[in-house]
């Protein structure tokens, strides 16, 4: 509501010798949380900090030179291995 907005903004104080124009990251604010900063930025009372670009996440693929040995056999190992058959 408007009353909550005015109440939040009335708690945000700024030093009298602070540089102009006001920015959210200049360190001259007192009694301000992140909520007040977002309200002041949307109303145009303070400059917003530049947001870093989001990094794209992707799976790390295995390169052929990183390949070490053959793959393990598929499936669950047998509890009692079969006796090896010998050719005659």
PDB file of C-alpha atoms in Angstrom, residues 2 5 8 82:
ATOM      1  CA  UNK A   2       1.000   3.641  -0.248  1.00  0.00           C
ATOM      2  CA  UNK A   5       5.812   2.539   0.738  1.00  0.00           C
ATOM      3  CA  UNK A   8       9.770   2.267   4.135  1.00  0.00           C
ATOM      4  CA  UNK A  82      30.139 -68.327 -14.428  1.00  0.00           C
TER       5      UNK A  82
END
